Amino acid sequence: MSIQFHQTTKTFHLYNDNISYIMSVLENGHLGQLYYGKKIRDKEDFSYLVEKVPRPMASYVYSGDRTFSLEHIKQEYPVYGSTDYRHPAVEILQENGSRIMDFQYVSHTITGGKPELPGLPATYTESDDEAETLCITLKDVVTDIRLELLYTIFATGGIIARSARFTNDGEKAVHILNAMSLCLDLPDHDYVWMQLSGAWARERHIKNRILEPGIVAIDSMRGHSSHEHNPFMVLKRPSATEHQGPVIGFSLIYSGNYRIQAEVDTHDTTRVTVGINPTGFDWKLDCSETFQTPEAVMVYSEEGLNGMSQTFHNLYRSRLARGYWRDRPRPILNNNWEATYFDFTEDRLVEIASKAKECGVELFVLDDGWFGERSDDRSGLGDWFANTDRLPKGIPGLADRIEALGMKFGLWFEPEMVNKNSDLYRAHPDWILMTPERHISHGRHQYVLDFSRPEVVDCIYGMMKTILSEAKISYIKWDMNRSITECYSATLPSDRQGEVFHRFILGVYDLYDRLTKAFPHVLFESCASGGGRFDPGLLYYAPQGWASDDSDAIERLKIQYGTSMCYPISCIGSHVSVAPNHQVFRNTPLHTRANVAYFGTFGYELDLNKLSDEEIEEVKEQIVFMKEYRKILQFGTFYRLKSPFEGNETVWMVVSEDQKTALVGYYRVLNVVNAPYTRVQLQGLNPDLVYENLENGTEHYGDELMNLGLLTSDASCGEVVGDAKPCTDFDSRIYVLKAKEI
Ligand code: GLA
């Protein structure tokens, strides 16, 4: 890995074995983008890539010259209004009403490693040789605004992490109306745009469209990254597949309002911008103040979507997630939510936990309903002290009983929210986000606390700290169950109201930071009505997230398949729940529910006392299985093989680091009569090793399994032969492949 600067041509070349990223200082002092793609050899001069041709109707920077038009030059951080008519990376409103900026190169530094972004989640390095960071300083002389563009290239993988930082060295305040984390101008538009979209209970479904001239965007204006569109997007060449071909993934490490956009102009170039949503954003930058954008990560892969995903998985699992639990297999848990909802007593919880313990579960989680006057979703949020009607000896009493069973104990919070029927609201009615003189809307009968105010965050921190200090708590589920409306903070002046959404998220990060530092051994799981804030920003604090409130195994195939595009398996919260399922009322076999949940953190979302003896035996076997293989399932190399969005079957697999063990998850939604003879070509095995298939005792070389394929045919042909078990709808199996010692 290296970052080269060629002085004579003022060219920067960031490269490693996989990629090159090249830019240069243009003749007007701005930064031009020259190339991002497969590695090419370094050289002094790539200036031929700056497109300078006279075109009718273009506007030109220099008099007497009809070549230098920013409209036709690929740039790193463009502004609107001085010959470029495309959507910009930055817009700054100045005192005189102008929004034109002229950021010119001043200097740069190249350092080993990667600096932290104060107050924001970001990828990191553990030693300086893991990455190099280029910081390019540019200046607008009229306003004296300093812009620092940060680029980190990691030693391995096609990763470039980027962000921008503005400092007002001038004497007048300005308003930042748009500050993208990343802008990438690409020379053509021959791409398929892929996004992860959905809604509550059907998050992160894969959607594709062909890029055409015009603008395509996904965004959130809800105050959280949202169920609707994940802050992630892929541009893939039409010929690229899961296993080969060029793709570029874009991911924003942020949990609030964002926008990811591609603008294709009529000369077929594509401008990608990724950052905080400019809609409603207005950050006043006073003299001497600095504004840091969130970080955006780009991954270029020649190995198709799986190659891109594996790069994101490695980076986010080991250099975004942090702390004690980062590299540890996750405890198998039993959460009481779908077992009891709000209807529980302490004894009932212990009854559920006892059965879970008998089955081998390691962690019991008490969900919503344990605090304040909470008996339904109309009251109690904000009062983070135990309801002693339900829990006579408070949280310590219940935690002790769970610990006495030989299990760990976990607890649910929804720190950012308040019900009007709560002591907290009665004491501080002005602590919620609300616009003066306007109606205040609710979501799930609750209101959003103004986390842009430090005293509000302090108060919630105090209550949570007390609970966490008093009782033996090993896990926290941090929920967030409504979007923000009528966003306005009572304490900010009128010209800073455009900062509230971002300040709110900074407050959330601050609380996460304080709690994770104060309680470093607690495992945090993020949640937002399922997957409404399943984003890289929270992964920095909470190494796992509840992927969706939809716990149906068949629905989960799509949700988890889509999620795996960007997010590592170790962070995908996935549980076995009852049949018929509570969201779609579908009956799926118990083994299929587990076979899907294995590819995630694994746990149970039900009362195991209600299962038959036969089912309990099956659950015990599932837990033994998960304990044996969870390290590989959660930390191995994951491959998508067959998409639930394209047919009746889904297949995915993980391979251990030493390639000696692989687990293939095979799922068929509807049974097929008189089915064809089927095979699936596996990935990532050692071609020379012989693998024993523990499902049926067969033995095959890795190259056979990868090229001829794994036979998946079964007794679904209408006639069950011999001992074979008849298949049903919603069937599945896990093939465990173990390399034989040579
Ligand atoms: C959200 C979560 C659920 C559960 C409930 C409790 O919907 O996603 O898992 O915790 O809140 O109210």
Coordinates of N, CA and C and ligand atoms in Angstrom, one line a residue, residues 200 335 337 342 367-368 374 377 412 414 444 477 479-481 527-531 546 548-549 605, ligand 1:
W200 N -40.9 -1.5 7.6 CA -40.9 -2.3 8.8 C -41.2 -3.8 8.5
N335 N -35.0 -14.2 24.3 CA -35.7 -12.9 24.5 C -37.2 -13.2 24.8
W337 N -39.8 -11.1 24.4 CA -40.7 -10.3 23.8 C -41.9 -11.0 23.1
F342 N -46.1 -7.6 26.9 CA -46.1 -6.8 28.2 C -46.6 -7.6 29.4
D367 N -37.2 -7.9 27.7 CA -37.5 -6.9 26.8 C -38.3 -5.8 27.4
D368 N -39.1 -5.1 26.6 CA -39.9 -4.0 27.0 C -40.9 -4.3 28.2
R374 N -45.1 1.1 32.9 CA -45.2 0.5 31.6 C -46.0 -0.8 31.7
D377 N -47.9 0.2 25.5 CA -47.0 1.1 24.9 C -47.4 2.6 25.1
W412 N -33.6 -4.5 28.1 CA -34.1 -3.6 27.0 C -34.2 -2.2 27.5
E414 N -35.1 1.9 25.8 CA -35.3 2.8 24.6 C -35.0 4.2 25.0
R444 N -46.2 5.6 18.0 CA -46.4 4.6 19.0 C -46.6 5.2 20.4
K477 N -30.3 -4.4 25.0 CA -30.9 -4.2 23.7 C -31.4 -2.7 23.7
D479 N -33.3 0.1 21.9 CA -34.3 0.2 20.9 C -34.6 1.6 20.5
M480 N -35.3 1.9 19.4 CA -35.7 3.2 19.0 C -36.8 3.0 18.1
N481 N -38.0 3.4 18.5 CA -39.2 2.9 17.9 C -40.1 4.0 17.2
C527 N -31.3 -1.7 17.9 CA -32.6 -2.1 17.4 C -33.4 -0.8 17.1
A528 N -34.2 -0.8 16.1 CA -35.1 0.3 15.9 C -36.3 -0.2 15.2
S529 N -37.3 -0.7 16.1 CA -38.5 -1.4 15.5 C -37.9 -2.5 14.5
G530 N -37.0 -3.3 15.0 CA -36.3 -4.2 14.1 C -35.2 -3.4 13.4
G531 N -35.2 -3.4 12.1 CA -34.0 -2.9 11.4 C -34.1 -1.4 10.9
W546 N -30.6 -6.0 15.9 CA -31.7 -6.8 15.6 C -32.2 -6.5 14.2
S548 N -34.5 -7.4 12.1 CA -35.9 -7.1 11.7 C -36.9 -7.6 12.8
D549 N -38.0 -7.0 12.9 CA -39.0 -7.5 13.8 C -39.7 -8.7 13.2
E605 N -36.9 -16.5 20.5 CA -37.8 -15.4 20.7 C -39.1 -16.1 21.1
Ligands
GLA1 C1 -39.5 -3.0 19.0 C2 -38.4 -4.1 18.8 C3 -38.9 -5.4 19.3 C4 -39.4 -5.2 20.8 C5 -40.4 -4.1 20.9 C6 -40.7 -3.8 22.3 O1 -40.5 -3.2 18.1 O2 -38.0 -4.2 17.5 O3 -38.0 -6.4 19.2 O4 -38.2 -4.9 21.6 O5 -39.9 -2.9 20.3 O6 -41.6 -2.8 22.5

